[in-house]
mmCIF file of C-alpha atoms in Angstrom:
data_model
loop_
_atom_site.group_PDB
_atom_site.id
_atom_site.type_symbol
_atom_site.label_atom_id
_atom_site.label_comp_id
_atom_site.label_asym_id
_atom_site.label_seq_id
_atom_site.Cartn_x
_atom_site.Cartn_y
_atom_site.Cartn_z
ATOM 1 C CA MET A 1150 3.710 5.397 -8.891
ATOM 2 C CA LEU A 1151 1.689 3.036 -7.621
ATOM 3 C CA ARG A 1152 1.424 -1.061 -8.827
ATOM 4 C CA ILE A 1153 -0.910 -3.485 -7.892
ATOM 5 C CA GLU A 1154 -0.353 -6.735 -8.569
ATOM 6 C CA ASN A 1155 -2.619 -8.889 -6.562
ATOM 7 C CA PRO A 1156 -5.638 -9.156 -8.717
ATOM 8 C CA LYS A 1157 -7.476 -9.930 -5.558
ATOM 9 C CA LEU A 1158 -7.432 -6.102 -4.270
ATOM 10 C CA ALA A 1159 -8.249 -5.123 -7.776
ATOM 11 C CA ASP A 1160 -12.651 -4.823 -5.977
ATOM 12 C CA TYR A 1161 -10.868 -3.936 -2.578
ATOM 13 C CA ILE A 1162 -12.616 -0.569 -1.298
ATOM 14 C CA CYS A 1163 -12.213 1.165 2.056
ATOM 15 C CA SER A 1164 -12.422 4.307 3.432
ATOM 16 C CA GLY A 1165 -10.809 6.380 6.365
ATOM 17 C CA LYS A 1166 -8.465 9.013 7.108
ATOM 18 C CA PHE A 1167 -4.289 9.373 7.465
ATOM 19 C CA ARG A 1168 -2.303 11.965 8.247
ATOM 20 C CA ILE A 1169 -0.454 13.114 5.577
ATOM 21 C CA SER A 1170 2.748 13.623 8.030
ATOM 22 C CA ASP A 1171 2.360 9.803 8.804
ATOM 23 C CA GLY A 1172 3.667 9.058 5.484
ATOM 24 C CA ILE A 1173 2.235 6.129 2.870
ATOM 25 C CA ASP A 1174 4.430 3.728 4.492
ATOM 26 C CA LYS A 1175 2.338 3.698 7.853
ATOM 27 C CA ALA A 1176 -1.233 4.145 5.758
ATOM 28 C CA LEU A 1177 -0.275 0.618 3.796
ATOM 29 C CA ARG A 1178 0.983 -1.149 6.562
ATOM 30 C CA ILE A 1179 -2.312 -0.129 8.780
ATOM 31 C CA LEU A 1180 -4.315 -1.507 5.494
ATOM 32 C CA GLN A 1181 -2.894 -4.540 5.461
ATOM 33 C CA LYS A 1182 -3.936 -6.020 8.208
ATOM 34 C CA ASP A 1183 -7.635 -5.801 6.607
ATOM 35 C CA ALA A 1184 -6.741 -6.600 2.636
ATOM 36 C CA LYS A 1185 -3.834 -9.390 3.179
ATOM 37 C CA TYR A 1186 -1.099 -7.919 0.892
ATOM 38 C CA THR A 1187 2.598 -7.140 1.283
ATOM 39 C CA PHE A 1188 4.235 -4.283 -0.288
ATOM 40 C CA GLU A 1189 7.680 -3.228 -1.342
ATOM 41 C CA ARG A 1190 9.058 0.084 -2.056
ATOM 42 C CA ASN A 1191 11.655 0.728 -4.944
ATOM 43 C CA LYS A 1192 13.047 4.465 -3.747
ATOM 44 C CA ASP A 1193 15.184 4.638 -6.618
ATOM 45 C CA GLU A 1194 12.415 4.470 -8.954
ATOM 46 C CA SER A 1195 9.600 6.013 -6.739
ATOM 47 C CA VAL A 1196 7.226 2.963 -7.301
ATOM 48 C CA ILE A 1197 5.205 1.121 -4.693
ATOM 49 C CA TYR A 1198 4.494 -2.440 -5.419
ATOM 50 C CA ILE A 1199 1.480 -3.899 -3.857
ATOM 51 C CA LYS A 1200 1.670 -7.841 -3.751
#
């Protein structure tokens, strides 16, 4: 599950390709360079919070 807690990202649009084998963490780290957000992953609940 993904929870977006940063209202500035509500209208953020991007496109591109990522390899599934690289994982979601790598994709989020790459995107955060442009979108200026932080993220936290709760592995117990399988939730990613974007702040």
